[in-house]
Amino acid sequence: CWDMQKGIFDSQKTIFESTIVSVFSSSSGSGKTLYALNLGLSLNKETHKSVVILEIVTNEESHSLSHKLNIPDQAKSVYLSDPSFDLNKIKEFISKSAFAADLICLKYDPRDSAWVNRLIAGLSVLVNDYHYIVIDLPAHMDKHVFKALNQSDTIHILTSPEEHDLKRTASLVERLKRDFNFPDTKINTIINQYKLSKLSHQEQSQLLGRKIFATLPMIQLASVDRLVLENPDSEYARAVRRISREVGDSQVGLALGVGVAYGFC
C-alpha cells in the first residue's frame, strides 16, 4: 500500500491506507477500460470502501467511462500537459456517479515528458481521500507510461489468449523487471478471452513465462458495461469479483449457523 516513502505528506489526510491499481496492456483492444470500470465497481461493492477510477488518454483520444457510468454531462478533463494547472485542485474534477465509484478523466500530450510528474502530484492528493485508486493507463509502450506504472502497488496487465499477444506481454513483463526494476510480485497478468484460442491454459502460461493471475471469460457484445452490478451472475462478473476480493484482502467469509454464536454476532 501507499506509504510516505513515495513522497506523500499531507496534514489533511483522511485515508491512512490507500492502494493504487494500474490496468495496462501491451496493445489496444484488450478490454482494459471495461475491466478497470468493473474492477473499481467491484472493489467498492466487496469492500464498502471509497474508489476512484482515473481514465488517462492522449489528447487525440476520447474518454468513454463517463458514458459507461451514466454521468449526465461529459466529465471535465484534467490536461496533464498544462504546466500552469494546480494539481491541488484535481478534486474539483471528480465526477460523481450513481454507482459508488468516482471518476476523473485525464489527458496528456505524448510529446510532453512532464505529464507523468503531474500525474504523480495528483495521486499524492487523491490518496488522502480514497482507499482504492484504479488507473486505466493508455496502451503505449514508452518510458513515461512505465514511470506512471511504477507508482502503483499492483499492476494488472491484460492480454488476449493469442500466441503473438502472449509473447508480446511476456516481453513487456521482462522489460519492466529488467529496465525498471519492477518486482515480480507487483505484476499480475490477466488473460481476457475476448478472442477464441486453441491454446490450453498450460500452453498460455508457458508462452507468458509466468503464472496466469486470472482469466476473464468472453462476454456478449450486447452485454451491459457494468457487469458486476447488472449481471453479477455472469462468468465475467464472477471473475472480477474474485480479483477484487484478493485486491481488497476480503477473501475469507464467516458462515454462522443458528443459536448463541449467531445471535451474539
Short mmCIF file of C-alpha atoms in Angstrom, two decimals:
data_model
loop_
_atom_site.label_atom_id
_atom_site.label_comp_id
_atom_site.label_asym_id
_atom_site.label_seq_id
_atom_site.Cartn_x
_atom_site.Cartn_y
_atom_site.Cartn_z
CA CYS A 1 0.00 0.00 0.00
CA TRP A 2 0.93 3.62 -0.49
CA ASP A 3 3.36 4.94 2.05
CA MET A 4 5.22 8.14 2.84
CA GLN A 5 8.40 6.86 1.21
CA LYS A 6 6.67 7.72 -2.07
CA GLY A 7 6.52 11.36 -1.07
CA ILE A 8 3.04 11.64 0.41
CA PHE A 9 2.95 14.14 3.27
CA ASP A 10 -0.37 15.89 3.92
CA SER A 11 -1.88 17.06 7.20
CA GLN A 12 -5.38 16.78 5.69
CA LYS A 13 -5.08 13.04 5.12
CA THR A 14 -8.32 11.21 5.97
CA ILE A 15 -7.44 7.80 4.45
CA PHE A 16 -4.43 6.15 6.06
CA GLU A 17 -4.16 3.09 3.83
CA SER A 18 -4.58 3.56 0.10
CA THR A 19 -3.96 1.07 -2.71
CA ILE A 20 -3.20 2.05 -6.30
CA VAL A 21 -4.00 -0.49 -9.02
CA SER A 22 -2.88 0.25 -12.58
CA VAL A 23 -4.53 -1.51 -15.52
CA PHE A 24 -2.33 -1.78 -18.60
CA SER A 25 -1.88 -3.71 -21.83
CA SER A 26 0.83 -4.03 -24.45
CA SER A 27 -1.76 -3.47 -27.19
CA SER A 28 -5.04 -1.65 -27.66
CA GLY A 29 -8.34 -3.50 -27.82
CA SER A 30 -7.55 -5.74 -24.87
CA GLY A 31 -10.66 -4.77 -22.89
CA LYS A 32 -8.66 -2.96 -20.21
CA THR A 33 -11.03 0.01 -19.84
CA LEU A 34 -14.07 -2.23 -19.34
CA TYR A 35 -12.05 -4.25 -16.85
CA ALA A 36 -10.88 -1.13 -14.98
CA LEU A 37 -14.50 0.01 -14.71
CA ASN A 38 -15.75 -3.30 -13.33
CA LEU A 39 -12.77 -3.71 -11.02
CA GLY A 40 -13.45 -0.29 -9.50
CA LEU A 41 -17.17 -1.04 -9.07
CA SER A 42 -16.43 -4.46 -7.60
CA LEU A 43 -13.85 -3.12 -5.14
CA ASN A 44 -16.46 -0.74 -3.77
CA LYS A 45 -19.11 -3.47 -3.65
CA GLU A 46 -16.89 -6.06 -1.94
CA THR A 47 -15.00 -3.81 0.50
CA HIS A 48 -17.51 -0.96 1.01
CA LYS A 49 -14.61 1.46 0.72
CA SER A 50 -14.08 4.56 -1.40
CA VAL A 51 -12.92 4.08 -5.00
CA VAL A 52 -11.92 6.47 -7.77
CA ILE A 53 -11.14 5.47 -11.36
CA LEU A 54 -8.64 7.52 -13.37
CA GLU A 55 -9.13 7.20 -17.12
CA ILE A 56 -6.00 8.51 -18.86
CA VAL A 57 -5.89 9.06 -22.63
CA THR A 58 -3.78 11.09 -25.06
CA ASN A 59 -5.08 14.41 -26.31
CA GLU A 60 -6.05 12.73 -29.59
CA GLU A 61 -8.26 10.14 -27.89
CA SER A 62 -11.68 10.31 -26.23
CA HIS A 63 -12.86 9.21 -22.81
CA SER A 64 -15.54 6.54 -22.53
CA LEU A 65 -16.13 5.91 -18.83
CA SER A 66 -18.33 8.94 -18.17
CA HIS A 67 -20.87 7.40 -20.57
CA LYS A 68 -20.49 3.94 -19.02
CA LEU A 69 -21.08 5.41 -15.55
CA ASN A 70 -24.15 7.35 -16.73
CA ILE A 71 -22.64 10.69 -15.76
CA PRO A 72 -25.17 13.15 -17.26
CA ASP A 73 -22.73 15.76 -18.53
CA GLN A 74 -19.45 14.88 -20.19
CA ALA A 75 -16.90 14.78 -17.40
CA LYS A 76 -14.44 17.64 -17.25
CA SER A 77 -10.94 16.58 -18.19
CA VAL A 78 -7.67 17.41 -16.46
CA TYR A 79 -4.98 18.27 -19.00
CA LEU A 80 -1.78 16.91 -17.52
CA SER A 81 0.38 18.69 -20.11
CA ASP A 82 -0.68 22.12 -18.88
CA PRO A 83 2.20 23.29 -16.63
CA SER A 84 0.04 26.04 -15.13
CA PHE A 85 -2.59 23.66 -13.78
CA ASP A 86 -2.61 23.43 -9.98
CA LEU A 87 -2.79 19.71 -9.16
CA ASN A 88 -4.04 20.56 -5.67
CA LYS A 89 -7.31 21.39 -7.46
CA ILE A 90 -7.65 17.95 -9.01
CA LYS A 91 -10.53 17.09 -6.68
CA GLU A 92 -12.60 19.77 -8.41
CA PHE A 93 -12.59 17.48 -11.47
CA ILE A 94 -14.03 14.46 -9.69
CA SER A 95 -17.24 13.26 -11.33
CA LYS A 96 -19.68 11.52 -9.02
CA SER A 97 -21.73 8.65 -10.40
CA ALA A 98 -24.75 6.78 -9.08
CA PHE A 99 -22.67 3.60 -8.85
CA ALA A 100 -20.44 4.39 -5.83
CA ALA A 101 -17.24 4.76 -7.85
CA ASP A 102 -15.96 8.24 -8.69
CA LEU A 103 -14.26 9.15 -11.97
CA ILE A 104 -11.52 11.55 -13.04
CA CYS A 105 -10.77 11.98 -16.75
CA LEU A 106 -7.21 12.97 -17.65
CA LYS A 107 -5.47 13.78 -20.94
CA TYR A 108 -1.86 14.39 -21.90
CA ASP A 109 0.31 15.24 -24.88
CA PRO A 110 2.62 12.28 -25.71
CA ARG A 111 5.32 14.76 -26.70
CA ASP A 112 5.32 16.19 -23.17
CA SER A 113 7.73 14.41 -20.83
CA ALA A 114 6.46 16.12 -17.67
CA TRP A 115 2.85 14.89 -17.71
CA VAL A 116 3.66 11.86 -15.57
CA ASN A 117 5.17 14.08 -12.85
CA ARG A 118 1.90 15.99 -12.71
CA LEU A 119 0.01 12.72 -12.52
CA ILE A 120 2.13 11.69 -9.53
CA ALA A 121 1.40 15.05 -7.90
CA GLY A 122 -2.31 14.46 -8.44
CA LEU A 123 -2.10 11.00 -6.91
CA SER A 124 -0.49 12.49 -3.80
CA VAL A 125 -3.71 14.46 -3.33
CA LEU A 126 -6.14 11.63 -4.11
CA VAL A 127 -4.58 9.06 -1.75
CA ASN A 128 -5.76 11.24 1.11
CA ASP A 129 -9.42 10.58 0.27
CA TYR A 130 -9.68 7.19 -1.46
CA HIS A 131 -8.97 3.67 -0.28
CA TYR A 132 -8.57 2.43 -3.85
CA ILE A 133 -7.36 4.25 -6.95
CA VAL A 134 -7.78 2.33 -10.22
CA ILE A 135 -5.76 3.81 -13.09
CA ASP A 136 -6.68 2.96 -16.67
CA LEU A 137 -3.45 3.74 -18.49
CA PRO A 138 -3.09 4.10 -22.27
CA ALA A 139 -1.60 1.13 -24.10
CA HIS A 140 1.58 2.93 -25.13
CA MET A 141 4.98 1.37 -24.63
CA ASP A 142 7.03 4.35 -23.54
CA LYS A 143 9.12 5.20 -20.50
CA HIS A 144 6.70 7.85 -19.22
CA VAL A 145 3.82 5.37 -19.06
CA PHE A 146 6.18 2.92 -17.33
CA LYS A 147 7.04 5.62 -14.80
CA ALA A 148 3.32 6.03 -14.12
CA LEU A 149 3.05 2.26 -13.68
CA ASN A 150 5.79 2.39 -11.07
CA GLN A 151 3.58 4.48 -8.78
CA SER A 152 1.24 1.51 -8.39
CA ASP A 153 1.03 -1.00 -5.61
CA THR A 154 -0.01 -3.64 -8.13
CA ILE A 155 -0.22 -3.79 -11.94
CA HIS A 156 -2.82 -5.76 -13.87
CA ILE A 157 -1.61 -6.42 -17.42
CA LEU A 158 -4.31 -7.64 -19.79
CA THR A 159 -3.61 -9.75 -22.84
CA SER A 160 -5.61 -11.75 -25.35
CA PRO A 161 -5.11 -15.55 -25.44
CA GLU A 162 -3.49 -15.37 -28.89
CA GLU A 163 0.11 -16.51 -29.21
CA HIS A 164 1.56 -13.23 -30.52
CA ASP A 165 -0.15 -11.21 -27.75
CA LEU A 166 1.08 -13.61 -25.06
CA LYS A 167 4.65 -13.34 -26.35
CA ARG A 168 4.35 -9.54 -26.54
CA THR A 169 3.11 -9.45 -22.95
CA ALA A 170 5.94 -11.73 -21.82
CA SER A 171 8.45 -9.31 -23.38
CA LEU A 172 6.73 -6.38 -21.66
CA VAL A 173 6.95 -8.06 -18.25
CA GLU A 174 10.64 -8.85 -18.75
CA ARG A 175 11.32 -5.25 -19.77
CA LEU A 176 9.54 -3.92 -16.69
CA LYS A 177 11.62 -6.18 -14.47
CA ARG A 178 14.94 -5.67 -16.28
CA ASP A 179 14.91 -1.98 -17.23
CA PHE A 180 12.70 -0.52 -14.50
CA ASN A 181 13.33 -2.89 -11.57
CA PHE A 182 9.69 -3.82 -11.14
CA PRO A 183 9.36 -6.59 -8.52
CA ASP A 184 7.77 -9.71 -9.95
CA THR A 185 5.20 -9.79 -7.14
CA LYS A 186 3.87 -6.43 -8.29
CA ILE A 187 2.92 -7.69 -11.78
CA ASN A 188 -0.24 -9.72 -12.42
CA THR A 189 -1.06 -10.99 -15.92
CA ILE A 190 -4.72 -11.43 -16.83
CA ILE A 191 -5.95 -13.19 -19.96
CA ASN A 192 -9.08 -11.70 -21.49
CA GLN A 193 -10.77 -14.34 -23.61
CA TYR A 194 -12.50 -11.90 -25.93
CA LYS A 195 -10.81 -13.84 -28.73
CA LEU A 196 -11.03 -17.58 -29.26
CA SER A 197 -7.84 -19.54 -28.79
CA LYS A 198 -6.81 -23.12 -29.39
CA LEU A 199 -4.13 -22.88 -26.72
CA SER A 200 -4.64 -24.63 -23.40
CA HIS A 201 -4.25 -22.82 -20.10
CA GLN A 202 -0.89 -24.53 -19.60
CA GLU A 203 0.32 -23.51 -23.08
CA GLN A 204 -0.75 -19.91 -22.44
CA SER A 205 1.15 -19.88 -19.15
CA GLN A 206 4.26 -21.28 -20.85
CA LEU A 207 4.17 -18.55 -23.52
CA LEU A 208 3.84 -15.91 -20.81
CA GLY A 209 6.67 -17.48 -18.84
CA ARG A 210 4.75 -16.98 -15.63
CA LYS A 211 1.64 -17.94 -13.71
CA ILE A 212 -1.65 -16.54 -15.02
CA PHE A 213 -3.18 -14.38 -12.31
CA ALA A 214 -6.74 -14.60 -13.65
CA THR A 215 -8.79 -15.28 -16.77
CA LEU A 216 -11.70 -13.12 -17.89
CA PRO A 217 -14.34 -15.13 -19.78
CA MET A 218 -15.76 -13.92 -23.07
CA ILE A 219 -18.79 -11.64 -22.79
CA GLN A 220 -21.58 -10.95 -25.24
CA LEU A 221 -21.14 -7.81 -27.33
CA ALA A 222 -24.66 -6.66 -26.43
CA SER A 223 -23.99 -7.09 -22.75
CA VAL A 224 -24.12 -4.18 -20.29
CA ASP A 225 -20.91 -2.37 -19.34
CA ARG A 226 -21.37 -2.56 -15.57
CA LEU A 227 -21.47 -6.35 -15.42
CA VAL A 228 -20.57 -6.69 -11.74
CA LEU A 229 -23.67 -4.69 -10.84
CA GLU A 230 -26.21 -5.52 -13.54
CA ASN A 231 -25.20 -9.06 -14.44
CA PRO A 232 -23.46 -10.29 -11.27
CA ASP A 233 -24.05 -13.97 -12.06
CA SER A 234 -22.15 -13.79 -15.36
CA GLU A 235 -18.81 -15.58 -15.55
CA TYR A 236 -17.05 -12.28 -16.26
CA ALA A 237 -18.55 -10.63 -13.17
CA ARG A 238 -17.63 -13.61 -11.02
CA ALA A 239 -14.02 -13.49 -12.24
CA VAL A 240 -13.74 -9.77 -11.48
CA ARG A 241 -15.32 -10.32 -8.07
CA ARG A 242 -12.68 -12.91 -7.19
CA ILE A 243 -9.93 -10.50 -8.28
CA SER A 244 -11.38 -7.59 -6.29
CA ARG A 245 -11.66 -9.74 -3.19
CA GLU A 246 -7.99 -10.62 -3.48
CA VAL A 247 -7.00 -6.99 -4.06
CA GLY A 248 -9.24 -5.92 -1.19
CA ASP A 249 -7.99 -8.74 1.06
CA SER A 250 -11.58 -9.84 1.71
CA GLN A 251 -11.45 -13.46 0.58
CA VAL A 252 -12.48 -15.02 3.89
CA GLY A 253 -16.14 -15.28 4.85
CA LEU A 254 -17.69 -16.34 8.15
CA ALA A 255 -20.62 -18.77 7.96
CA LEU A 256 -22.81 -18.76 11.07
CA GLY A 257 -25.42 -21.33 11.99
CA VAL A 258 -28.19 -20.74 14.49
CA GLY A 259 -28.08 -20.44 18.25
CA VAL A 260 -25.85 -18.49 20.61
CA ALA A 261 -22.99 -17.68 18.18
CA TYR A 262 -25.40 -16.37 15.53
CA GLY A 263 -27.37 -14.28 17.99
CA PHE A 264 -24.24 -12.92 19.65
CA CYS A 265 -22.82 -11.72 16.32
#
